[in-house]
């Protein structure tokens, strides 16, 4: 593999280069040059900054079209597209002062448009903004985005929920590769660390057209951190401390770039004790330790761009079974515990032709998940190896019409090494082909696409008939056609309407098809159903948003109909004192939405008020409610921004009031949940002490130590509350 990659890089380095350049000047509204503006070409992973005269230059650029972003704190982002690059291109830009940064380039959708041009409404959040909220984990931070929740097991395990859908119905992408880490289990986390992640994009709704099976409910797309700008070297260190778990999170990164070559590396280590509930007790064995390492190397010239990235993640997780028992601040996990090792290797290559391009993503994920019941010999050990490929051809633009065709697939093997089996040894093969087109005129955009997929699953027989752990061999094939149609228009200068109709699908997973045993994490004896059919849904989305320099408003509504929705239902019997649950299917519907506003009143330019409300209802065809539907939630935040003399810049202070309403619409084996209100406080900024410059933030979450139990907490059945007061101190140094 290494020899192949080196040969490819050297071969394309020798190709004739077009030597196209883009240069210009960046000024403010008063026609004064702006120093230090970030000028970045996302597709090339290449950037620079403006000099003392506001000038910049990007050279060695490919033919065709090129997107360039201009970003500077305190000014609105500018995203420019140059069509049909010439040898020398002049692009002067004027940035307007504003504190709203809403128009980002969206990578997770087909045509990489900026949000204002995008047909789909995609939530884009920078990781630094989520980290400023002081959350302990990546998924906890994502749950602050309207429409996103989490199924949690204490503070160590969190699984994303998008508009009431979770598990295999939400697809997660990292480094351009779909994450495959045995996510069928409620106690199986993502295995992703927030260090080395630039931002996240959330598609709330079917995305099967772009991503195939398992994107029925939505997509979380994590963008890795950018490389350094050309001819620079950077190093940084960050440290966070958590009062509740006596936890620590450390991260060290380095990166450097030349005009063509780029390199980065980042290592991090997190360690936490058992979390403390309101009143002082700790929940035994919710402690965990995480080691994460990310590195990447990139090369680009005028004909070719490639980036190779690698991520290693090791998790040592305690499994809480005794509730509030032994009280200790130890960070060494006890039995039972999980050990998870995850390797992710990705290669993205773009070949630039005269007026078109080919974009190829290759990915390899190796996930080793073990459970240790009472010794360091794994009773359960599952090894999942996945190879992904995704190739897209971007046709030459015809007038205002852009179009793409592509193929996508996956080869996956699951093998068991322990004595205990949750799922059998199996092989899964996916193949999909799709096409999509985007047409723009004036302020209107129309986008449509069509896709066909096939998934084949074969498994081996195991065990003896009638005994726990018996699996009969299966050989299943699932086909699906899917389509999407979207329209975006500006009803007025600052008023945008988006309407989308899309279908999605999800083939049943191995656990749903074959389970025959106790799932320790849920204390249930689950029985699979090899006759399950493919889930197929159709969702309608409506988005209306208004925004100017002092006021933003949005409303999102959706209706989602799912045929053959798969869920577990109690059989009314027991095996070995465990309740038996069968996998069955029923048609279902989910509906709801989000509404919110952001007020930045003039002349109080230092003040922000944000509020949002989200709701979702899920029902089966017979009228009963679906399980694991999040409660309605209302978030309110007052934030100020300020500067104190010459020692504190980019200062902020925020007060958040998060109200979760009671959840009484529950399925047959769930119980209702009471509502609660949490108060959070945070402040920070960039501190300058002589030549020492660093960023600091302090957060107090659940400030009044409220005792509460979230509806989607997996510890709810044992009556164990969620985390109590947690004070987080974070610092970040550029070395």
XYZ file of C-alpha atoms in Angstrom:
735
model
C 0.000 0.000 0.000
C 2.818 2.390 0.926
C 4.625 1.795 -2.396
C 1.420 2.385 -4.354
C 0.778 5.710 -2.610
C 4.371 6.937 -3.149
C 4.240 5.923 -6.817
C 0.963 7.801 -7.304
C 2.280 10.955 -5.663
C 5.554 10.992 -7.555
C 3.840 10.165 -10.827
C 1.417 13.026 -10.612
C 4.112 15.398 -9.367
C 5.841 14.970 -12.712
C 2.789 15.940 -14.726
C 2.697 19.261 -16.551
C 1.360 21.957 -14.247
C -0.904 24.818 -15.289
C 0.676 27.313 -12.839
C -2.550 29.308 -12.500
C -2.571 32.005 -9.806
C -5.180 34.050 -7.940
C -4.173 37.285 -6.242
C -5.830 40.394 -4.917
C -6.424 42.731 -2.006
C -8.827 42.394 0.916
C -10.265 45.661 2.284
C -12.921 46.720 4.783
C -15.934 48.962 4.138
C -13.776 52.059 4.547
C -11.452 50.828 1.778
C -8.641 50.104 4.245
C -6.547 46.942 3.768
C -7.076 44.183 6.338
C -4.014 42.375 7.674
C -4.114 38.666 8.545
C -7.247 37.574 6.672
C -7.317 33.793 6.178
C -7.573 32.997 2.446
C -8.277 29.294 1.929
C -9.071 26.934 -0.964
C -10.847 24.049 0.859
C -10.661 21.553 -1.979
C -6.887 21.951 -2.243
C -6.328 22.153 1.541
C -4.259 25.212 0.694
C -4.253 28.707 2.157
C -2.418 31.891 2.968
C -2.984 35.179 4.834
C -3.043 38.777 3.695
C 0.084 40.871 4.278
C 0.459 44.377 5.731
C -1.099 45.827 2.569
C -4.031 43.396 2.587
C -2.589 41.519 -0.403
C -2.549 37.765 -0.958
C -1.561 35.264 -3.646
C -2.430 31.608 -4.248
C -0.408 29.895 -6.940
C -0.023 26.490 -8.580
C -3.791 26.187 -9.005
C -5.701 23.742 -11.254
C -7.849 24.537 -14.268
C -11.622 24.712 -13.961
C -13.572 26.219 -11.068
C -12.168 27.087 -7.644
C -13.876 28.015 -4.353
C -11.999 30.408 -2.051
C -13.040 31.490 1.453
C -12.031 34.728 3.200
C -12.318 34.650 7.000
C -11.411 37.262 9.624
C -12.737 37.702 13.165
C -15.297 40.495 13.388
C -16.086 40.420 9.661
C -18.563 38.411 7.624
C -17.148 35.398 5.807
C -16.826 35.704 2.038
C -16.996 32.668 -0.233
C -16.003 33.300 -3.844
C -16.053 30.985 -6.864
C -13.779 31.619 -9.830
C -14.941 29.856 -12.974
C -12.543 28.795 -15.708
C -9.299 29.783 -14.043
C -6.819 31.624 -16.253
C -3.062 31.843 -15.862
C -3.439 35.029 -13.821
C -6.639 35.886 -11.941
C -7.361 39.037 -9.916
C -9.912 38.790 -7.106
C -10.343 41.786 -4.785
C -12.656 41.334 -1.820
C -14.438 43.697 0.582
C -15.316 42.305 4.019
C -18.134 43.834 6.023
C -18.013 44.111 9.799
C -20.434 41.756 11.548
C -20.537 39.320 14.431
C -22.646 36.771 12.535
C -20.648 34.004 10.848
C -23.357 31.971 9.118
C -22.297 31.391 5.515
C -19.924 28.430 5.596
C -18.909 26.080 2.783
C -20.865 22.841 3.250
C -18.741 19.777 2.503
C -21.264 17.035 3.318
C -23.605 17.832 0.402
C -23.016 17.054 -3.256
C -21.854 20.351 -4.745
C -19.944 21.900 -1.780
C -21.969 25.116 -1.903
C -21.944 27.810 0.741
C -24.954 27.543 3.041
C -26.841 30.442 1.442
C -26.692 28.630 -1.937
C -27.388 25.159 -0.579
C -30.714 23.454 -1.273
C -30.545 21.439 1.957
C -30.440 23.152 5.330
C -27.308 21.823 7.015
C -26.292 22.736 10.558
C -22.620 23.761 10.630
C -20.836 24.125 13.978
C -17.177 24.820 14.613
C -15.696 22.501 17.204
C -14.135 25.407 19.093
C -17.616 26.866 19.627
C -18.939 23.539 20.946
C -15.921 23.193 23.239
C -16.554 26.678 24.649
C -19.795 25.308 26.064
C -17.715 23.171 28.429
C -19.240 19.826 27.537
C -17.233 16.765 28.575
C -17.623 14.683 25.414
C -18.003 15.161 21.673
C -21.579 13.851 21.536
C -22.596 15.950 24.548
C -21.475 19.001 22.570
C -23.427 17.904 19.493
C -26.557 17.578 21.619
C -26.577 21.378 22.010
C -27.473 21.688 18.281
C -31.248 22.034 17.716
C -32.682 18.710 16.534
C -29.785 16.644 17.910
C -29.907 14.619 21.150
C -28.015 11.685 22.621
C -28.641 8.255 24.107
C -26.120 8.248 26.949
C -24.583 5.898 29.475
C -23.202 8.293 32.027
C -20.516 10.571 30.614
C -18.507 7.921 28.771
C -20.863 6.651 26.065
C -23.073 8.821 23.887
C -24.908 7.931 20.696
C -26.348 10.697 18.504
C -30.089 11.053 17.942
C -31.354 13.162 15.040
C -35.048 14.022 15.169
C -35.881 10.838 17.081
C -33.772 8.423 15.006
C -30.580 6.861 16.368
C -28.273 3.852 16.170
C -27.713 2.562 12.638
C -30.203 5.112 11.287
C -27.670 7.933 11.774
C -24.537 7.672 9.651
C -21.283 9.162 10.949
C -18.467 10.283 8.653
C -14.943 11.167 9.744
C -12.085 12.041 7.375
C -14.520 11.477 4.504
C -15.068 7.841 5.564
C -18.158 6.241 7.103
C -17.451 5.069 10.651
C -18.121 1.383 11.231
C -17.653 0.368 14.863
C -20.411 -2.067 15.824
C -22.880 0.761 16.417
C -25.823 -1.643 16.641
C -25.384 -1.795 20.446
C -26.773 0.920 22.729
C -23.606 0.655 24.824
C -21.331 1.079 21.787
C -20.027 4.639 21.462
C -18.645 6.316 18.340
C -14.963 6.076 19.219
C -14.280 9.651 18.077
C -12.368 12.313 19.983
C -13.051 16.017 19.399
C -9.353 16.944 19.213
C -8.184 17.387 15.649
C -11.716 18.034 14.376
C -12.354 21.409 12.740
C -16.156 21.385 12.515
C -19.225 19.206 12.207
C -22.071 19.304 9.697
C -25.452 17.814 10.542
C -27.871 16.689 7.829
C -31.234 16.251 9.526
C -33.174 13.931 7.249
C -32.676 11.196 4.627
C -29.265 11.381 2.973
C -29.305 7.984 1.265
C -28.882 9.636 -2.141
C -25.327 10.612 -1.177
C -24.448 7.996 1.411
C -26.547 4.857 0.852
C -27.801 2.580 3.637
C -27.861 3.776 7.257
C -28.341 7.437 6.256
C -32.092 7.011 6.728
C -32.270 9.492 9.622
C -29.390 11.825 8.910
C -25.644 12.267 8.786
C -22.991 13.636 11.131
C -20.049 14.741 8.984
C -16.868 15.624 10.894
C -14.361 17.809 9.047
C -10.747 17.253 10.162
C -8.561 20.192 11.144
C -6.972 22.163 8.342
C -3.319 22.015 7.414
C -1.071 25.010 8.104
C -0.918 27.779 5.523
C 1.959 27.608 3.034
C 5.527 27.984 4.343
C 4.620 28.029 8.027
C 5.123 25.813 11.077
C 2.658 25.787 13.974
C 2.407 23.962 17.274
C -0.289 24.193 19.933
C -1.197 22.701 23.281
C -4.539 22.614 25.065
C -5.573 21.423 28.489
C -9.012 21.011 30.060
C -9.848 20.122 33.658
C -13.266 18.846 34.834
C -14.295 19.244 38.471
C -17.080 16.661 38.501
C -15.138 13.681 37.174
C -11.770 14.974 38.402
C -10.998 14.642 34.720
C -8.304 15.878 32.413
C -8.094 16.303 28.640
C -4.735 17.124 27.033
C -3.921 17.695 23.369
C -0.680 18.539 21.541
C -0.502 19.234 17.813
C 2.057 20.271 15.186
C 1.630 21.122 11.512
C 3.658 22.569 8.675
C 3.257 23.207 4.950
C 5.242 24.149 1.880
C 3.658 25.311 -1.373
C 2.881 21.690 -2.299
C 3.415 19.463 0.737
C 1.473 19.485 4.019
C 1.836 17.571 7.275
C 0.136 17.507 10.667
C 0.025 15.327 13.762
C -1.982 15.525 16.984
C -2.091 13.408 20.103
C -4.551 13.626 22.978
C -5.329 11.840 26.229
C -8.505 11.988 28.316
C -9.024 10.438 31.742
C -12.059 10.653 34.033
C -13.209 9.232 37.356
C -16.777 8.144 38.091
C -19.173 11.008 37.570
C -20.806 12.654 40.555
C -24.561 13.196 40.801
C -26.220 16.063 42.669
C -25.637 15.596 46.379
C -22.149 14.113 46.139
C -22.404 10.387 45.351
C -20.533 8.910 42.395
C -21.951 6.374 39.931
C -19.650 3.392 40.224
C -17.530 2.377 37.230
C -18.571 5.196 34.889
C -14.861 6.112 34.677
C -13.026 5.952 31.364
C -9.708 6.646 29.638
C -9.176 7.593 26.004
C -6.055 7.867 23.857
C -6.280 9.449 20.416
C -3.733 10.114 17.685
C -4.323 11.770 14.318
C -1.892 12.503 11.516
C -2.099 13.527 7.888
C 0.060 14.261 4.875
C -1.074 16.062 1.735
C 0.249 17.051 -1.655
C -1.219 19.153 -4.430
C -0.217 20.657 -7.731
C -2.142 22.087 -10.658
C -3.357 18.676 -11.814
C -3.772 16.643 -8.681
C -4.547 16.918 -4.965
C -4.311 14.137 -2.405
C -4.570 13.827 1.378
C -3.750 10.722 3.408
C -4.965 10.707 7.032
C -4.793 8.214 9.896
C -6.637 8.142 13.217
C -5.966 5.756 16.111
C -8.386 5.716 19.028
C -8.191 3.574 22.165
C -10.992 3.503 24.735
C -10.996 1.894 28.171
C -14.572 2.120 29.442
C -16.130 0.987 32.677
C -19.599 -0.582 32.402
C -21.819 0.590 35.287
C -23.788 -2.353 36.676
C -23.923 -1.726 40.430
C -25.330 1.803 40.354
C -24.130 3.906 43.274
C -21.856 1.477 45.114
C -18.150 1.781 45.970
C -17.156 5.449 46.241
C -13.729 6.181 44.811
C -11.956 8.751 42.670
C -9.883 6.102 40.893
C -9.556 6.318 37.128
C -8.693 2.644 36.707
C -11.720 0.861 35.266
C -13.193 -2.109 37.111
C -14.917 -5.194 35.746
C -17.050 -5.359 33.726
C -15.390 -3.042 31.237
C -14.958 -2.468 27.516
C -11.768 -2.127 25.526
C -12.122 -0.594 22.073
C -9.374 -0.087 19.505
C -10.195 1.781 16.319
C -7.976 2.434 13.288
C -9.166 4.745 10.523
C -7.149 5.247 7.337
C -8.434 7.546 4.593
C -7.152 8.682 1.209
C -8.856 11.478 -0.715
C -7.643 12.261 -4.236
C -8.947 14.785 -6.750
C -7.914 14.671 -10.409
C -8.420 17.941 -12.271
C -9.305 17.637 -15.934
C -9.845 20.506 -18.378
C -13.342 21.515 -17.230
C -14.237 18.654 -14.941
C -12.794 16.579 -12.117
C -12.803 13.144 -10.515
C -13.053 12.886 -6.711
C -12.063 9.554 -5.119
C -12.304 8.600 -1.436
C -10.866 5.340 -0.104
C -11.206 4.308 3.512
C -10.267 1.458 5.811
C -11.674 1.035 9.324
C -10.532 -1.682 11.727
C -12.588 -1.859 14.921
C -11.733 -4.248 17.751
C -14.345 -4.248 20.531
C -13.888 -6.435 23.612
C -15.837 -6.885 26.838
C -14.150 -8.142 29.993
C -16.590 -9.526 32.563
C -14.375 -10.543 35.496
C -10.848 -10.940 34.125
C -8.504 -9.541 31.511
C -9.488 -12.353 29.178
C -12.170 -11.036 26.834
C -15.421 -12.970 26.989
C -16.663 -11.051 23.950
C -14.350 -9.866 21.184
C -15.628 -8.632 17.830
C -13.329 -7.534 15.027
C -14.931 -5.499 12.271
C -12.881 -4.655 9.191
C -14.358 -2.335 6.580
C -13.091 -1.091 3.235
C -15.019 1.823 1.699
C -14.770 3.385 -1.736
C -16.503 6.426 -3.192
C -15.810 7.871 -6.655
C -17.571 10.884 -8.194
C -17.230 12.471 -11.612
C -18.134 16.167 -11.864
C -19.279 16.926 -15.408
C -18.273 20.201 -17.081
C -20.696 22.925 -16.124
C -23.277 23.617 -18.855
C -24.567 27.132 -18.376
C -26.071 27.086 -14.889
C -26.370 23.296 -14.716
C -23.968 21.206 -12.632
C -24.141 17.417 -12.498
C -22.409 14.501 -10.802
C -22.433 10.717 -11.239
C -20.799 8.345 -8.810
C -20.363 4.879 -7.411
C -20.040 3.926 -3.778
C -19.460 0.664 -1.982
C -18.266 -1.220 1.054
C -16.732 -4.610 1.861
C -17.001 -5.592 5.506
C -16.127 -8.645 7.568
C -17.056 -9.361 11.183
C -15.230 -12.077 13.142
C -15.589 -13.209 16.749
C -12.624 -14.220 18.881
C -14.209 -14.599 22.324
C -16.404 -17.354 23.736
C -19.471 -15.103 23.810
C -21.193 -14.138 20.560
C -23.559 -11.196 20.132
C -23.615 -11.494 16.340
C -22.204 -14.207 14.068
C -19.206 -14.089 11.778
C -20.445 -12.377 8.636
C -19.578 -10.562 5.424
C -21.416 -7.499 4.101
C -21.046 -6.036 0.617
C -22.626 -2.762 -0.518
C -22.744 -1.286 -3.982
C -24.527 1.869 -5.098
C -24.667 4.077 -8.173
C -26.168 7.573 -8.245
C -26.532 10.763 -10.201
C -27.525 14.265 -9.125
C -27.879 17.663 -10.779
C -28.015 21.255 -9.537
C -29.514 24.154 -11.517
C -29.305 27.803 -10.418
C -31.037 30.878 -11.796
C -31.156 34.243 -10.049
C -31.798 33.422 -6.379
C -33.355 30.030 -7.150
C -31.762 26.589 -6.950
C -33.286 23.287 -8.029
C -31.564 20.008 -7.167
C -32.598 16.429 -7.968
C -31.022 13.001 -7.801
C -31.614 9.264 -8.209
C -29.791 6.270 -6.710
C -29.828 2.456 -6.686
C -28.245 0.319 -3.931
C -27.709 -3.338 -3.183
C -26.581 -4.819 0.136
C -25.658 -8.479 0.517
C -25.204 -10.064 3.950
C -23.942 -13.613 4.480
C -23.217 -15.124 7.877
C -21.879 -18.397 9.263
C -23.812 -20.823 11.445
C -22.705 -21.044 15.072
C -23.702 -22.970 18.170
C -26.365 -25.592 18.765
C -30.042 -25.231 17.917
C -32.118 -24.260 20.957
C -29.145 -22.917 22.920
C -28.124 -19.337 23.634
C -25.590 -18.155 21.081
C -27.007 -20.275 18.276
C -27.079 -18.510 14.901
C -28.282 -20.102 11.717
C -26.503 -19.156 8.526
C -28.162 -16.439 6.456
C -27.683 -15.187 2.916
C -29.692 -12.035 2.324
C -29.848 -9.419 -0.424
C -31.546 -6.028 -0.089
C -32.210 -3.587 -2.942
C -33.439 -0.021 -2.831
C -34.156 2.867 -5.208
C -34.063 6.374 -3.722
C -34.596 9.879 -5.003
C -34.479 13.451 -3.772
C -35.872 16.759 -4.995
C -35.102 20.125 -3.434
C -35.864 23.757 -4.140
C -34.404 26.907 -2.616
C -35.440 30.506 -3.298
C -35.138 33.949 -1.756
C -38.624 35.263 -1.011
C -37.016 38.618 -0.180
C -33.506 40.013 0.158
C -32.886 38.335 3.513
C -35.667 35.710 3.525
C -34.856 32.193 2.275
C -37.207 29.262 1.700
C -36.080 25.644 1.279
C -38.350 22.717 0.468
C -36.995 19.165 0.206
C -38.579 15.795 -0.509
C -36.270 12.805 -0.112
C -36.423 9.073 0.413
C -33.986 6.951 2.385
C -33.443 3.346 3.352
C -31.715 1.119 5.862
C -31.074 -2.585 5.481
C -31.522 -4.529 8.755
C -28.260 -5.074 10.615
C -26.804 -8.345 11.865
C -28.110 -7.923 15.407
C -31.667 -7.411 14.134
C -31.439 -10.391 11.788
C -29.647 -12.907 13.993
C -29.616 -12.009 17.727
C -30.067 -14.917 20.133
C -28.780 -14.081 23.572
C -28.424 -11.626 26.429
C -27.203 -8.130 25.622
C -25.417 -7.315 28.873
C -25.634 -3.577 28.353
C -29.439 -3.701 28.291
C -30.025 -6.851 30.412
C -32.392 -8.193 27.779
C -32.530 -11.490 25.920
C -32.923 -10.389 22.307
C -34.192 -12.625 19.522
C -33.517 -11.598 15.931
C -35.732 -12.041 12.896
C -34.142 -13.190 9.631
C -37.305 -12.239 7.717
C -36.969 -8.504 8.368
C -37.388 -6.217 5.380
C -35.587 -3.022 4.436
C -36.705 0.146 6.193
C -37.824 2.705 3.603
C -38.802 6.264 4.376
C -40.041 9.419 2.707
C -39.473 12.769 4.419
C -40.626 16.278 3.644
C -38.596 19.183 5.036
C -39.467 22.871 5.085
C -36.963 25.530 6.133
C -37.640 29.251 6.363
C -34.940 31.621 7.578
C -34.382 35.345 7.762
C -31.124 37.083 8.567
C -29.540 40.522 8.572
C -26.692 42.031 10.556
C -28.760 42.280 13.753
C -31.424 39.605 13.603
C -31.711 35.942 12.542
C -34.781 33.751 12.590
C -35.398 30.189 11.441
C -38.173 27.617 11.465
C -37.747 24.003 10.365
C -40.602 21.536 9.985
C -40.521 17.893 8.907
C -42.761 14.871 8.379
C -41.114 11.464 8.104
C -43.006 8.302 7.126
C -41.094 5.013 7.557
C -42.260 1.678 6.165
C -41.104 -1.470 7.988
C -39.636 0.386 10.985
C -37.618 -2.129 13.039
C -37.830 -2.137 16.838
C -37.785 -4.500 19.817
C -40.980 -5.576 21.530
C -41.312 -7.500 24.829
C -42.420 -11.104 24.296
C -43.849 -11.438 27.818
C -41.506 -14.327 28.683
C -38.141 -14.730 30.379
C -34.982 -16.749 29.772
C -32.521 -17.061 32.676
C -34.351 -14.225 34.501
C -33.940 -11.894 31.525
C -36.964 -10.439 29.751
C -37.199 -11.630 26.139
C -37.489 -9.012 23.385
C -38.229 -9.819 19.753
C -37.336 -7.742 16.706
C -40.484 -6.847 14.784
C -41.581 -4.300 12.172
C -44.350 -1.767 11.825
C -44.929 1.326 9.750
C -44.137 4.514 11.653
C -44.211 8.280 11.382
C -42.196 11.054 12.986
C -42.960 14.752 12.797
C -41.884 17.984 14.445
C -39.206 20.599 13.938
C -37.118 23.409 15.355
C -37.656 27.147 15.692
C -35.243 29.791 16.887
C -33.937 33.334 16.720
C -30.703 35.212 17.297
C -30.947 38.885 18.281
C -27.950 41.228 18.124
C -29.485 44.669 18.804
C -27.982 47.937 17.646
C -26.376 49.947 19.229
C -25.724 47.239 21.865
C -23.258 45.501 19.569
C -21.770 43.548 22.467
C -25.030 41.744 23.298
C -26.505 38.547 21.826
C -29.693 36.699 22.693
C -30.330 33.252 21.236
C -33.321 30.981 21.752
C -34.496 27.760 20.141
C -37.218 25.183 20.671
C -37.259 21.646 19.281
C -39.939 18.978 19.251
C -40.428 15.532 17.746
C -43.245 12.994 17.989
C -42.857 9.380 16.881
C -45.735 6.931 16.453
C -46.288 3.437 15.117
C -49.026 2.704 12.622
C -51.268 1.384 15.419
C -51.027 4.703 17.260
C -48.590 3.633 19.977
C -45.527 5.792 20.511
C -42.041 4.857 19.337
C -39.272 4.274 21.906
C -36.285 6.565 22.492
C -37.955 9.776 21.354
C -36.303 12.810 22.991
C -38.368 15.185 25.106
C -39.176 18.689 23.854
C -36.417 21.144 24.651
C -36.170 24.941 24.959
C -32.733 26.604 25.031
C -32.029 30.264 25.894
C -28.634 31.969 25.876
C -27.553 35.531 26.645
C -24.008 36.198 25.463
C -21.837 39.300 25.665
C -18.613 40.031 23.793
C -16.045 42.516 25.040
C -12.415 43.614 25.287
C -10.597 44.638 28.465
C -7.764 47.081 27.797
C -4.796 45.333 26.167
C -4.803 42.068 28.119
C -8.101 40.409 27.102
C -9.341 40.240 23.529
C -12.265 38.364 21.982
C -13.759 38.146 25.462
C -17.146 36.523 25.984
C -19.549 35.675 28.790
C -22.649 33.524 28.366
C -25.594 32.505 30.523
C -27.667 29.562 29.259
C -31.001 28.282 30.530
C -31.834 24.854 29.112
C -35.359 23.606 29.819
C -36.327 20.032 28.969
C -40.042 19.327 29.211
C -41.551 16.143 30.598
C -41.821 13.207 28.216
C -45.136 11.397 28.621
C -45.416 10.042 25.050
C -43.615 6.768 25.687
C -43.655 3.271 24.230
C -45.086 0.279 26.051
C -41.965 -0.670 28.027
C -40.715 2.859 28.719
C -41.657 5.095 31.651
C -42.459 8.791 31.615
C -39.745 11.325 32.465
C -40.042 14.520 34.455
C -38.967 17.859 33.054
C -36.040 19.871 34.382
C -34.126 23.129 33.870
C -30.340 23.438 33.868
C -28.384 26.684 34.242
C -24.968 26.985 32.585
C -22.463 29.841 32.777
C -19.324 30.420 30.737
C -16.738 33.086 30.040
C -13.315 33.394 28.432
C -11.237 35.033 25.740
C -7.697 35.609 24.468
C -5.329 36.658 27.255
C -2.172 38.685 26.542
C 0.441 38.858 29.299
C 3.542 40.411 27.792
C 4.659 38.078 25.019
C 2.545 35.220 26.384
C -0.754 34.768 24.550
C -3.302 32.041 25.267
C -7.028 31.357 25.091
C -8.945 30.495 28.235
C -12.527 29.533 28.989
C -14.289 28.624 32.229
C -17.693 26.919 32.240
C -20.060 25.986 35.017
C -22.583 23.423 33.771
C -25.640 22.473 35.839
C -24.554 25.347 38.029
C -27.143 24.745 40.780
C -26.393 20.992 40.985
C -29.849 19.967 39.802
C -30.775 16.298 40.204
C -32.418 15.049 37.005
C -32.756 11.959 34.806
C -32.725 12.455 31.053
C -35.313 10.448 29.147
C -32.649 8.963 26.844
C -30.281 7.974 29.649
C -29.655 4.230 29.673
C -29.247 4.443 33.463
C -32.809 5.721 33.811
C -34.304 2.261 34.492
C -32.109 2.030 37.598
C -33.170 5.478 38.771
C -29.655 6.899 38.453
C -29.508 10.670 37.823
C -27.351 12.373 35.235
C -24.200 14.347 36.024
C -24.331 17.063 38.675
C -22.468 20.363 38.756
C -19.369 20.373 36.557
C -16.868 23.229 36.357
C -14.572 23.080 33.327
C -11.366 25.069 32.890
C -9.754 25.086 29.459
C -6.588 26.762 28.135
C -5.053 26.760 24.662
C -1.518 27.877 23.800
C 0.018 28.441 20.383
C 3.623 27.385 20.956
